[in-house]
CSV table of C-alpha atoms in Angstrom, one decimal:
chain,number,residue,atom,x,y,z
A,1,UNK,CA,-199.9,-112.8,-104.1
A,2,UNK,CA,-203.1,-114.4,-102.9
A,3,UNK,CA,-203.4,-116.3,-106.2
A,4,UNK,CA,-199.9,-117.7,-105.8
A,5,UNK,CA,-200.7,-118.7,-102.2
A,6,UNK,CA,-203.8,-120.5,-103.5
A,7,UNK,CA,-201.6,-122.5,-105.9
A,8,UNK,CA,-199.3,-123.5,-103.1
A,9,UNK,CA,-202.2,-124.5,-101.0
A,10,UNK,CA,-203.8,-126.5,-103.8
A,11,UNK,CA,-200.6,-128.4,-104.6
A,12,UNK,CA,-200.0,-129.1,-100.9
A,13,UNK,CA,-203.5,-130.4,-100.5
A,14,UNK,CA,-203.2,-132.6,-103.7
A,15,UNK,CA,-199.9,-134.0,-102.4
A,16,UNK,CA,-201.4,-134.7,-99.0
A,17,UNK,CA,-204.5,-136.4,-100.2
A,18,UNK,CA,-203.5,-138.5,-103.1
A,19,UNK,CA,-199.7,-138.5,-103.3
A,20,UNK,CA,-197.3,-140.9,-101.7
A,21,UNK,CA,-194.6,-138.7,-103.2
A,22,UNK,CA,-193.1,-137.5,-100.0
A,23,UNK,CA,-193.0,-141.0,-98.5
A,24,UNK,CA,-191.5,-142.5,-101.6
A,25,UNK,CA,-188.8,-139.8,-101.8
A,26,UNK,CA,-187.8,-140.3,-98.2
A,27,UNK,CA,-187.9,-144.1,-98.6
A,28,UNK,CA,-185.7,-143.9,-101.7
A,29,UNK,CA,-183.3,-141.5,-99.9
A,30,UNK,CA,-182.8,-143.9,-96.9
A,31,UNK,CA,-182.7,-147.1,-99.1
A,32,UNK,CA,-180.1,-145.6,-101.5
A,33,UNK,CA,-177.9,-144.6,-98.6
A,34,UNK,CA,-178.3,-148.0,-97.0
A,35,UNK,CA,-176.8,-149.7,-100.0
A,36,UNK,CA,-173.4,-148.0,-99.4
A,37,UNK,CA,-172.5,-149.8,-96.1
A,38,UNK,CA,-173.2,-153.1,-98.0
A,39,UNK,CA,-171.3,-151.9,-101.1
A,40,UNK,CA,-168.1,-150.5,-99.4
A,41,UNK,CA,-168.2,-152.5,-96.1
A,42,UNK,CA,-169.4,-151.4,-92.7
A,43,UNK,CA,-166.1,-149.9,-91.5
A,44,UNK,CA,-167.1,-147.0,-89.3
A,45,UNK,CA,-164.2,-144.7,-90.2
A,46,UNK,CA,-164.7,-145.2,-93.9
A,47,UNK,CA,-168.4,-144.5,-93.6
A,48,UNK,CA,-167.8,-141.4,-91.6
A,49,UNK,CA,-165.5,-140.1,-94.4
A,50,UNK,CA,-167.9,-140.8,-97.3
A,51,UNK,CA,-171.1,-140.3,-95.3
A,52,UNK,CA,-171.8,-136.7,-96.2
A,53,UNK,CA,-171.1,-137.2,-99.9
A,54,UNK,CA,-173.3,-140.3,-100.0
A,55,UNK,CA,-176.1,-138.5,-98.2
A,56,UNK,CA,-175.8,-135.6,-100.7
A,57,UNK,CA,-175.8,-137.8,-103.7
A,58,UNK,CA,-178.8,-139.8,-102.4
A,59,UNK,CA,-180.7,-136.6,-101.7
A,60,UNK,CA,-179.9,-135.3,-105.2
A,61,UNK,CA,-181.1,-138.5,-106.8
A,62,UNK,CA,-184.2,-138.6,-104.6
A,63,UNK,CA,-185.2,-135.1,-105.5
A,64,UNK,CA,-184.6,-136.0,-109.2
A,65,UNK,CA,-187.0,-138.9,-108.8
A,66,UNK,CA,-189.9,-136.6,-107.8
A,67,UNK,CA,-189.1,-133.9,-110.5
A,68,UNK,CA,-190.9,-135.6,-113.4
A,69,UNK,CA,-194.2,-135.1,-111.7
A,70,UNK,CA,-193.7,-131.4,-111.1
A,71,UNK,CA,-195.7,-130.2,-114.1
A,72,UNK,CA,-196.7,-133.6,-115.6
A,73,UNK,CA,-200.1,-134.1,-113.9
A,74,UNK,CA,-201.2,-130.5,-114.5
A,75,UNK,CA,-200.0,-130.7,-118.1
A,76,UNK,CA,-201.9,-133.9,-118.8
A,77,UNK,CA,-205.3,-132.8,-117.3
A,78,UNK,CA,-205.1,-129.3,-118.8
A,79,UNK,CA,-205.0,-127.3,-115.6
A,80,UNK,CA,-201.6,-126.0,-116.6
A,81,UNK,CA,-203.2,-124.3,-119.6
A,82,UNK,CA,-205.8,-122.7,-117.3
A,83,UNK,CA,-203.1,-121.5,-114.9
A,84,UNK,CA,-201.2,-120.0,-117.9
A,85,UNK,CA,-204.3,-118.2,-119.0
A,86,UNK,CA,-204.9,-116.7,-115.6
A,87,UNK,CA,-203.8,-113.1,-115.0
A,88,UNK,CA,-200.9,-114.3,-112.7
A,89,UNK,CA,-197.5,-114.1,-114.3
A,90,UNK,CA,-196.3,-117.6,-115.4
A,91,UNK,CA,-193.0,-117.0,-113.6
A,92,UNK,CA,-194.8,-116.5,-110.3
A,93,UNK,CA,-196.8,-119.7,-111.0
A,94,UNK,CA,-193.6,-121.6,-111.6
A,95,UNK,CA,-192.2,-120.2,-108.4
A,96,UNK,CA,-195.3,-121.2,-106.4
A,97,UNK,CA,-195.3,-124.7,-107.9
A,98,UNK,CA,-191.6,-125.1,-107.1
A,99,UNK,CA,-192.2,-123.9,-103.6
A,100,UNK,CA,-195.0,-126.4,-103.0
A,101,UNK,CA,-192.8,-129.1,-104.6
A,102,UNK,CA,-189.9,-128.3,-102.3
A,103,UNK,CA,-192.2,-128.4,-99.3
A,104,UNK,CA,-193.5,-131.9,-100.2
A,105,UNK,CA,-190.2,-133.4,-101.4
A,106,UNK,CA,-187.2,-131.2,-100.3
A,107,UNK,CA,-188.2,-130.6,-96.8
A,108,UNK,CA,-188.9,-134.3,-95.9
A,109,UNK,CA,-185.4,-135.1,-97.2
A,110,UNK,CA,-183.9,-132.5,-94.8
A,111,UNK,CA,-186.0,-133.9,-91.9
A,112,UNK,CA,-184.7,-137.4,-92.7
A,113,UNK,CA,-181.1,-136.4,-93.2
A,114,UNK,CA,-180.1,-136.6,-89.4
A,115,UNK,CA,-181.1,-140.3,-89.7
A,116,UNK,CA,-178.7,-140.7,-92.6
A,117,UNK,CA,-176.0,-138.9,-90.6
A,118,UNK,CA,-176.6,-141.3,-87.8
A,119,UNK,CA,-176.5,-144.4,-90.0
A,120,UNK,CA,-173.3,-143.2,-91.7
A,121,UNK,CA,-171.6,-142.3,-88.5
A,122,UNK,CA,-171.0,-138.7,-89.6
A,123,UNK,CA,-171.1,-137.1,-86.1
A,124,UNK,CA,-172.9,-134.2,-84.6
A,125,UNK,CA,-171.1,-131.3,-86.4
A,126,UNK,CA,-171.2,-133.1,-89.7
A,127,UNK,CA,-174.9,-133.7,-89.2
A,128,UNK,CA,-175.6,-130.0,-88.5
A,129,UNK,CA,-173.7,-129.1,-91.6
A,130,UNK,CA,-175.5,-131.7,-93.7
A,131,UNK,CA,-178.9,-130.3,-92.6
A,132,UNK,CA,-177.8,-126.7,-93.3
A,133,UNK,CA,-176.3,-127.4,-96.7
A,134,UNK,CA,-179.3,-129.5,-97.7
A,135,UNK,CA,-181.6,-126.7,-96.6
A,136,UNK,CA,-179.9,-124.3,-99.0
A,137,UNK,CA,-179.0,-126.8,-101.7
A,138,UNK,CA,-182.4,-128.6,-102.2
A,139,UNK,CA,-184.0,-125.2,-103.1
A,140,UNK,CA,-181.4,-124.9,-105.9
A,141,UNK,CA,-182.0,-128.5,-107.0
A,142,UNK,CA,-185.8,-127.8,-107.2
A,143,UNK,CA,-185.3,-124.6,-109.1
A,144,UNK,CA,-182.9,-126.1,-111.7
A,145,UNK,CA,-185.0,-129.2,-111.9
A,146,UNK,CA,-188.1,-127.1,-112.7
A,147,UNK,CA,-186.4,-125.9,-115.9
A,148,UNK,CA,-185.6,-129.5,-116.9
A,149,UNK,CA,-189.1,-130.7,-116.0
A,150,UNK,CA,-190.6,-127.9,-118.1
A,151,UNK,CA,-188.3,-128.5,-121.0
A,152,UNK,CA,-189.1,-132.3,-121.2
A,153,UNK,CA,-192.9,-131.9,-120.9
A,154,UNK,CA,-194.5,-134.1,-123.5
A,155,UNK,CA,-191.2,-135.6,-124.6
A,156,UNK,CA,-190.6,-139.2,-125.4
A,157,UNK,CA,-188.6,-141.0,-122.6
A,158,UNK,CA,-189.1,-137.8,-120.5
A,159,UNK,CA,-187.6,-139.3,-117.3
A,160,UNK,CA,-184.3,-140.4,-118.6
A,161,UNK,CA,-184.0,-137.3,-120.7
A,162,UNK,CA,-184.7,-135.2,-117.6
A,163,UNK,CA,-181.8,-136.7,-115.7
A,164,UNK,CA,-179.5,-136.2,-118.6
A,165,UNK,CA,-180.4,-132.5,-118.7
A,166,UNK,CA,-180.5,-131.8,-115.0
A,167,UNK,CA,-177.7,-133.9,-113.4
A,168,UNK,CA,-174.8,-131.9,-115.1
A,169,UNK,CA,-176.3,-128.7,-113.8
A,170,UNK,CA,-176.6,-130.1,-110.3
A,171,UNK,CA,-172.9,-130.8,-110.0
A,172,UNK,CA,-171.8,-127.3,-108.7
A,173,UNK,CA,-174.4,-127.4,-105.9
A,174,UNK,CA,-173.2,-130.9,-105.0
A,175,UNK,CA,-169.5,-129.8,-104.9
A,176,UNK,CA,-170.1,-126.9,-102.6
A,177,UNK,CA,-172.6,-128.8,-100.4
A,178,UNK,CA,-170.2,-131.7,-99.8
A,179,UNK,CA,-167.3,-129.3,-99.5
A,180,UNK,CA,-169.0,-127.5,-96.6
A,181,UNK,CA,-169.7,-130.7,-94.7
A,182,UNK,CA,-166.2,-132.0,-95.3
A,183,UNK,CA,-164.7,-128.7,-94.1
A,184,UNK,CA,-166.8,-128.7,-90.9
A,185,UNK,CA,-165.9,-132.3,-90.1
A,186,UNK,CA,-162.2,-131.6,-90.6
A,187,UNK,CA,-162.4,-128.4,-88.6
A,188,UNK,CA,-161.6,-126.0,-91.4
A,189,UNK,CA,-163.6,-122.7,-91.9
A,190,UNK,CA,-166.5,-123.6,-94.1
A,191,UNK,CA,-168.1,-120.2,-94.7
A,192,UNK,CA,-166.7,-119.7,-98.2
A,193,UNK,CA,-168.4,-122.9,-99.3
A,194,UNK,CA,-171.7,-122.0,-97.6
A,195,UNK,CA,-171.6,-118.6,-99.3
A,196,UNK,CA,-171.0,-120.2,-102.8
A,197,UNK,CA,-173.9,-122.5,-102.1
A,198,UNK,CA,-176.1,-119.6,-101.2
A,199,UNK,CA,-174.9,-117.6,-104.2
A,200,UNK,CA,-175.9,-120.5,-106.5
A,201,UNK,CA,-179.3,-120.7,-104.8
A,202,UNK,CA,-179.9,-116.9,-105.2
A,203,UNK,CA,-178.8,-117.0,-108.8
A,204,UNK,CA,-181.0,-120.0,-109.5
A,205,UNK,CA,-183.9,-118.2,-107.8
A,206,UNK,CA,-183.4,-115.2,-110.0
A,207,UNK,CA,-183.0,-117.0,-113.3
A,208,UNK,CA,-184.7,-120.4,-113.2
A,209,UNK,CA,-188.3,-119.2,-113.0
A,210,UNK,CA,-187.9,-117.2,-116.2
A,211,UNK,CA,-186.3,-120.1,-118.1
A,212,UNK,CA,-188.9,-122.6,-116.8
A,213,UNK,CA,-191.8,-120.2,-117.7
A,214,UNK,CA,-190.4,-119.8,-121.2
A,215,UNK,CA,-190.2,-123.6,-121.6
A,216,UNK,CA,-193.7,-124.0,-120.3
A,217,UNK,CA,-195.0,-121.5,-122.9
A,218,UNK,CA,-193.3,-123.6,-125.6
A,219,UNK,CA,-194.9,-126.7,-124.2
A,220,UNK,CA,-198.4,-125.1,-124.2
A,221,UNK,CA,-198.1,-123.5,-127.6
B,1,UNK,CA,-176.4,-109.6,-144.7
B,2,UNK,CA,-179.9,-109.7,-143.3
B,3,UNK,CA,-181.1,-111.3,-146.5
B,4,UNK,CA,-178.6,-114.1,-146.1
B,5,UNK,CA,-179.5,-114.7,-142.5
B,6,UNK,CA,-183.2,-114.8,-143.2
B,7,UNK,CA,-183.6,-116.4,-146.6
B,8,UNK,CA,-182.7,-120.1,-146.8
B,9,UNK,CA,-182.1,-119.9,-150.6
B,10,UNK,CA,-179.7,-117.0,-150.4
B,11,UNK,CA,-177.9,-118.8,-147.6
B,12,UNK,CA,-177.6,-122.0,-149.7
B,13,UNK,CA,-176.0,-120.1,-152.5
B,14,UNK,CA,-173.6,-118.4,-150.2
B,15,UNK,CA,-172.8,-121.7,-148.6
B,16,UNK,CA,-172.1,-123.4,-151.9
B,17,UNK,CA,-169.8,-120.6,-152.9
B,18,UNK,CA,-167.9,-120.4,-149.6
B,19,UNK,CA,-167.4,-124.0,-148.7
B,20,UNK,CA,-164.7,-124.9,-151.3
B,21,UNK,CA,-162.7,-121.9,-150.1
B,22,UNK,CA,-163.1,-122.8,-146.5
B,23,UNK,CA,-162.1,-126.4,-147.2
B,24,UNK,CA,-158.9,-125.2,-149.0
B,25,UNK,CA,-158.0,-122.8,-146.2
B,26,UNK,CA,-158.6,-125.5,-143.6
B,27,UNK,CA,-156.4,-128.0,-145.5
B,28,UNK,CA,-153.5,-125.5,-145.9
B,29,UNK,CA,-153.7,-124.3,-142.2
B,30,UNK,CA,-153.9,-127.7,-140.7
B,31,UNK,CA,-151.1,-129.1,-142.8
B,32,UNK,CA,-148.9,-126.2,-142.0
B,33,UNK,CA,-149.9,-126.3,-138.3
B,34,UNK,CA,-149.2,-130.0,-138.0
B,35,UNK,CA,-145.9,-129.7,-139.8
B,36,UNK,CA,-144.7,-126.8,-137.6
B,37,UNK,CA,-146.0,-128.5,-134.4
B,38,UNK,CA,-144.4,-131.9,-135.1
B,39,UNK,CA,-141.1,-131.0,-136.8
B,40,UNK,CA,-140.3,-127.3,-136.3
B,41,UNK,CA,-141.4,-126.3,-132.9
B,42,UNK,CA,-138.9,-127.1,-130.1
B,43,UNK,CA,-139.5,-129.8,-127.4
B,44,UNK,CA,-140.4,-128.5,-124.0
B,45,UNK,CA,-137.5,-128.5,-121.5
B,46,UNK,CA,-139.5,-130.4,-118.9
B,47,UNK,CA,-142.2,-132.3,-120.9
B,48,UNK,CA,-139.8,-133.0,-123.8
B,49,UNK,CA,-141.7,-134.4,-126.9
B,50,UNK,CA,-145.0,-135.0,-125.3
B,51,UNK,CA,-145.7,-131.3,-125.3
B,52,UNK,CA,-146.7,-131.7,-128.9
B,53,UNK,CA,-150.1,-133.0,-127.7
B,54,UNK,CA,-150.8,-129.4,-126.8
B,55,UNK,CA,-151.2,-128.4,-130.5
B,56,UNK,CA,-154.2,-130.8,-130.8
B,57,UNK,CA,-155.5,-130.5,-127.3
B,58,UNK,CA,-155.6,-126.7,-126.6
B,59,UNK,CA,-157.4,-125.7,-129.9
B,60,UNK,CA,-159.9,-128.5,-129.3
B,61,UNK,CA,-160.6,-127.2,-125.8
B,62,UNK,CA,-161.0,-123.6,-127.2
B,63,UNK,CA,-163.3,-124.8,-129.9
B,64,UNK,CA,-165.4,-126.7,-127.4
B,65,UNK,CA,-166.2,-123.5,-125.6
B,66,UNK,CA,-166.5,-121.4,-128.8
B,67,UNK,CA,-168.9,-123.9,-130.3
B,68,UNK,CA,-171.1,-123.8,-127.2
B,69,UNK,CA,-171.2,-120.0,-127.2
B,70,UNK,CA,-172.0,-120.0,-130.9
B,71,UNK,CA,-174.7,-122.6,-130.3
B,72,UNK,CA,-176.3,-120.7,-127.4
B,73,UNK,CA,-176.2,-117.4,-129.4
B,74,UNK,CA,-177.8,-119.1,-132.4
B,75,UNK,CA,-180.4,-120.7,-130.0
B,76,UNK,CA,-181.1,-117.3,-128.4
B,77,UNK,CA,-181.5,-115.6,-131.7
B,78,UNK,CA,-183.8,-118.4,-132.9
B,79,UNK,CA,-186.0,-118.0,-129.8
B,80,UNK,CA,-186.2,-114.2,-130.1
B,81,UNK,CA,-186.7,-113.9,-133.9
B,82,UNK,CA,-188.1,-117.4,-134.6
B,83,UNK,CA,-185.6,-117.8,-137.4
B,84,UNK,CA,-185.5,-121.4,-138.7
B,85,UNK,CA,-181.9,-120.9,-140.0
B,86,UNK,CA,-180.8,-120.0,-136.5
B,87,UNK,CA,-182.3,-123.2,-135.2
B,88,UNK,CA,-180.5,-125.1,-137.9
B,89,UNK,CA,-177.2,-123.4,-137.0
B,90,UNK,CA,-177.6,-124.4,-133.4
B,91,UNK,CA,-178.6,-127.9,-134.3
B,92,UNK,CA,-175.7,-128.3,-136.8
B,93,UNK,CA,-173.2,-127.0,-134.2
B,94,UNK,CA,-174.1,-129.4,-131.4
B,95,UNK,CA,-172.5,-132.6,-132.7
B,96,UNK,CA,-169.4,-130.7,-133.9
B,97,UNK,CA,-169.0,-129.1,-130.5
B,98,UNK,CA,-169.5,-132.4,-128.7
B,99,UNK,CA,-166.8,-133.9,-131.0
B,100,UNK,CA,-164.3,-131.1,-130.1
B,101,UNK,CA,-165.1,-131.6,-126.4
B,102,UNK,CA,-164.5,-135.3,-126.7
B,103,UNK,CA,-161.2,-134.7,-128.6
B,104,UNK,CA,-160.1,-132.3,-125.8
B,105,UNK,CA,-160.9,-134.8,-123.1
B,106,UNK,CA,-159.3,-137.7,-124.9
B,107,UNK,CA,-156.1,-135.9,-125.8
B,108,UNK,CA,-156.0,-134.4,-122.3
B,109,UNK,CA,-156.2,-137.9,-120.9
B,110,UNK,CA,-153.4,-139.1,-123.2
B,111,UNK,CA,-151.3,-136.1,-122.0
B,112,UNK,CA,-152.2,-136.5,-118.4
B,113,UNK,CA,-150.9,-140.1,-118.2
B,114,UNK,CA,-147.2,-139.2,-118.8
B,115,UNK,CA,-147.4,-135.8,-117.0
B,116,UNK,CA,-149.6,-136.4,-114.0
B,117,UNK,CA,-149.3,-140.2,-113.8
B,118,UNK,CA,-153.1,-140.7,-114.2
B,119,UNK,CA,-155.5,-140.9,-117.2
B,120,UNK,CA,-158.1,-138.9,-115.3
B,121,UNK,CA,-158.1,-136.7,-112.2
B,122,UNK,CA,-161.1,-135.0,-110.8
B,123,UNK,CA,-159.9,-131.4,-111.0
B,124,UNK,CA,-162.1,-128.4,-111.8
B,125,UNK,CA,-161.1,-128.0,-115.4
B,126,UNK,CA,-161.6,-131.7,-116.4
B,127,UNK,CA,-164.9,-132.0,-114.5
B,128,UNK,CA,-166.3,-128.9,-115.9
B,129,UNK,CA,-165.3,-129.9,-119.4
B,130,UNK,CA,-167.1,-133.3,-118.8
B,131,UNK,CA,-170.2,-131.3,-117.8
B,132,UNK,CA,-169.9,-129.4,-121.1
B,133,UNK,CA,-169.9,-132.7,-123.0
B,134,UNK,CA,-173.1,-133.7,-121.2
B,135,UNK,CA,-174.7,-130.4,-122.0
B,136,UNK,CA,-174.0,-131.0,-125.7
B,137,UNK,CA,-175.5,-134.5,-125.4
B,138,UNK,CA,-178.5,-133.2,-123.5
B,139,UNK,CA,-179.0,-130.6,-126.3
B,140,UNK,CA,-178.9,-133.4,-129.0
B,141,UNK,CA,-181.2,-135.7,-127.0
B,142,UNK,CA,-183.7,-132.9,-126.3
B,143,UNK,CA,-183.7,-131.8,-129.9
B,144,UNK,CA,-184.9,-135.2,-131.1
B,145,UNK,CA,-187.2,-136.1,-128.2
B,146,UNK,CA,-190.4,-134.6,-129.5
B,147,UNK,CA,-192.8,-135.7,-132.2
B,148,UNK,CA,-193.1,-132.1,-133.3
B,149,UNK,CA,-189.6,-131.0,-134.5
B,150,UNK,CA,-190.2,-127.3,-133.8
B,151,UNK,CA,-191.0,-128.0,-130.2
B,152,UNK,CA,-187.8,-130.0,-129.9
B,153,UNK,CA,-185.8,-127.3,-131.6
B,154,UNK,CA,-187.2,-124.6,-129.3
B,155,UNK,CA,-186.7,-126.6,-126.1
B,156,UNK,CA,-183.1,-127.4,-127.1
B,157,UNK,CA,-182.5,-123.8,-127.8
B,158,UNK,CA,-183.7,-122.8,-124.3
B,159,UNK,CA,-181.4,-125.4,-122.8
B,160,UNK,CA,-178.5,-124.0,-124.7
B,161,UNK,CA,-179.2,-120.5,-123.4
B,162,UNK,CA,-179.6,-121.8,-119.8
B,163,UNK,CA,-176.3,-123.8,-120.1
B,164,UNK,CA,-174.3,-120.7,-121.1
B,165,UNK,CA,-173.7,-120.1,-117.4
B,166,UNK,CA,-171.3,-123.0,-117.5
B,167,UNK,CA,-169.0,-121.4,-120.1
B,168,UNK,CA,-167.4,-118.7,-117.8
B,169,UNK,CA,-167.1,-121.4,-115.1
B,170,UNK,CA,-165.1,-123.7,-117.4
B,171,UNK,CA,-163.0,-120.8,-118.8
B,172,UNK,CA,-162.0,-119.5,-115.3
B,173,UNK,CA,-162.1,-122.8,-113.4
B,174,UNK,CA,-158.3,-123.0,-113.5
B,175,UNK,CA,-157.9,-119.5,-112.1
B,176,UNK,CA,-160.6,-119.8,-109.4
B,177,UNK,CA,-159.5,-123.1,-108.0
B,178,UNK,CA,-155.9,-124.1,-107.6
B,179,UNK,CA,-155.9,-127.3,-109.7
B,180,UNK,CA,-153.6,-129.8,-111.3
B,181,UNK,CA,-154.5,-128.4,-114.7
B,182,UNK,CA,-152.3,-125.5,-115.6
B,183,UNK,CA,-153.8,-122.0,-115.6
B,184,UNK,CA,-154.3,-120.0,-118.9
B,185,UNK,CA,-151.0,-119.2,-120.6
B,186,UNK,CA,-152.2,-117.7,-123.9
B,187,UNK,CA,-155.5,-115.9,-123.5
B,188,UNK,CA,-154.6,-113.7,-120.5
B,189,UNK,CA,-154.7,-110.0,-119.8
B,190,UNK,CA,-150.9,-109.5,-119.4
B,191,UNK,CA,-150.1,-111.3,-122.7
B,192,UNK,CA,-149.1,-114.9,-123.4
B,193,UNK,CA,-146.5,-116.6,-121.3
B,194,UNK,CA,-145.6,-119.1,-124.0
B,195,UNK,CA,-142.6,-119.0,-126.3
B,196,UNK,CA,-143.2,-117.6,-129.8
B,197,UNK,CA,-141.9,-120.8,-131.5
B,198,UNK,CA,-144.7,-122.7,-129.7
B,199,UNK,CA,-147.3,-119.9,-129.9
B,200,UNK,CA,-147.2,-119.6,-133.7
B,201,UNK,CA,-148.1,-123.2,-134.5
B,202,UNK,CA,-150.7,-123.2,-131.8
B,203,UNK,CA,-152.4,-120.2,-133.3
B,204,UNK,CA,-152.2,-121.6,-136.8
B,205,UNK,CA,-153.8,-124.8,-135.5
B,206,UNK,CA,-156.5,-122.7,-133.7
B,207,UNK,CA,-157.4,-120.8,-136.8
B,208,UNK,CA,-157.4,-124.1,-138.8
B,209,UNK,CA,-159.8,-125.6,-136.3
B,210,UNK,CA,-162.1,-122.6,-136.6
B,211,UNK,CA,-162.2,-122.7,-140.4
B,212,UNK,CA,-162.8,-126.5,-140.2
B,213,UNK,CA,-165.7,-125.8,-137.9
B,214,UNK,CA,-167.2,-123.2,-140.3
B,215,UNK,CA,-166.7,-125.6,-143.2
B,216,UNK,CA,-168.5,-128.5,-141.4
B,217,UNK,CA,-171.2,-126.1,-140.2
B,218,UNK,CA,-172.0,-125.0,-143.7
B,219,UNK,CA,-172.2,-128.6,-144.9
B,220,UNK,CA,-174.4,-129.7,-142.0
B,221,UNK,CA,-176.6,-126.7,-142.4
B,222,UNK,CA,-177.0,-127.4,-146.1
B,223,UNK,CA,-178.0,-131.0,-145.2
B,224,UNK,CA,-180.5,-129.8,-142.6
B,225,UNK,CA,-182.0,-127.3,-145.2
B,226,UNK,CA,-182.3,-130.0,-147.8
B,227,UNK,CA,-184.0,-132.3,-145.2
B,228,UNK,CA,-186.5,-129.5,-144.4
B,229,UNK,CA,-187.2,-129.0,-148.1
B,230,UNK,CA,-187.7,-132.7,-148.6
B,231,UNK,CA,-190.1,-132.8,-145.7
B,232,UNK,CA,-192.1,-129.8,-147.1
B,233,UNK,CA,-192.3,-131.5,-150.5
B,234,UNK,CA,-193.5,-134.8,-149.0
B,235,UNK,CA,-196.1,-132.9,-147.1
B,236,UNK,CA,-197.3,-131.1,-150.2
B,237,UNK,CA,-197.3,-134.5,-152.1
B,238,UNK,CA,-199.5,-136.0,-149.4
B,239,UNK,CA,-201.9,-133.0,-149.5
B,240,UNK,CA,-202.2,-133.0,-153.3
B,241,UNK,CA,-202.7,-136.8,-153.2
B,242,UNK,CA,-205.6,-136.3,-150.8
B,243,UNK,CA,-207.1,-133.6,-153.0
B,244,UNK,CA,-206.8,-135.8,-156.1
B,245,UNK,CA,-208.4,-138.7,-154.3
B,246,UNK,CA,-211.4,-136.5,-153.3
C-alpha cells in the first residue's frame, strides 16, 4: 500500500513540476466547448438543450488527449520496467498510475465543468448533475483508457490508434452520463441512469487494471 | 483433435481436405436459401415484399456477433496457450466479421428507409452494432500497428477479449431498451414467434452463412500459414547467406 502511495505521489510531483498536462486538458475542454456556440449559433435555448451533451463530449475528448502520456514517458525512459520488476503487483501499479492520472486530468475537468455549464446556459440543476456524472464517469474513462494506452505502447501512429480503440468503449459511459443530465433538466427521475453509470465504473474498476496489466506485460516482454 | 489444433501441418492437410466440401455445402445452402426466400416464402402482411431483406440482414447480424465471439475465444486461447494457430484464427476472422457487420448495417439501412422512413436512427441496436464494427476495425489496426508481429497479435487478442463485454449488450439491447428495432423473434426462451414458412429459409440462410464463414476462415488461415512459412524461409535464407559470406 505504501509503495502504491509512493507511485501516486511521484506521478503527482512529476505532473506538477514539469507537466502542463492539467492546464492543456482544461484549455482544450473549454476551447472545444466554445466552438459550439459559433457552430450552431448563440441561441440560449438551443445551447441549454445541447449543453450537457457538448460538455460531456468535450470532456471525453479532453481526457483522451491526455491518455497517450499515461505510460509513454515511463515506457521510454525504462522506469516502467523497474516498476514491473518491483514486488508490487502490476495491477496495483496500473491502478495507482490511473489514480494519479485522474487526479491530474480528470479532476481539473470536473472543476472546470461549472464554467462550461455557465457558458452553455445549462442552469443550476443541470450543472450539479453534470459535475456528479463527470465525477463518476471520468474515472471510468481513465480506467478504460488505461487499457488502450497500455495496448498501444510502442505502436506506430499510437495516438490515432488509441482513439480508434478507446472511443467505441467510451460510448456507454457517454450515453448514461448525458442521459442523467437530460433527465435532471427535464425533471424526470435520474437515479436509474446514475446507477448504470456507477455500475459501469465499478465494472471497469474491477476488470480494467487486469487487462491493462496484461497489456503492459506484453509491451515489456 | 489436439494434434490438428497444435500442428500447423496437420491443420493444413485437414483444411485442404475440408474446404471443397464446405464450398459445396455453402453453394447448395445459399442457393436453396435465396430461392426459398425470394420465391417461395410469403410476403409479410404489413411489410409486403420488403420483408425479404430479412433473409440477408438477420443472418449477417447473427454472424457479426458469432464471428466476434469466435475471434475473442481464439484470442483468449492464443493468450493462454501461446498457440500461433489460435492467433491466426483470430486474425483471419476479423475482416470477415467486419464484413458481416457492414452487411448487417447496410441491409438494415436499406430496410429502415421504407419501414421507418429513415436510413439511420440512433437506437440502441444500431448504435451498438456500429460500435462492434469499430471494435473489429480497432482489432485489425492494432494487429498491424507494431514492427514485431507477435506483439501486434497479442495486443489485438487482448483487445478482442476486452471487447467481449459488448456482445451481450448488443444481443440484449433490443430487450433492455425499448427501441425502434424490433425485439428478438427467433432466438428466445419461449420459442420463435415467426411463421414456419419464413423461419425455414431464414435458418437455411443462417447455416449457409456459417459454412461460408468456415470456408473463408480455412482459406484465410491457409494464406496466413503460408505467409508465416515464407517469412521463416526468408529469415533462414538471410541467415545462411550471412554464414556463407563469413
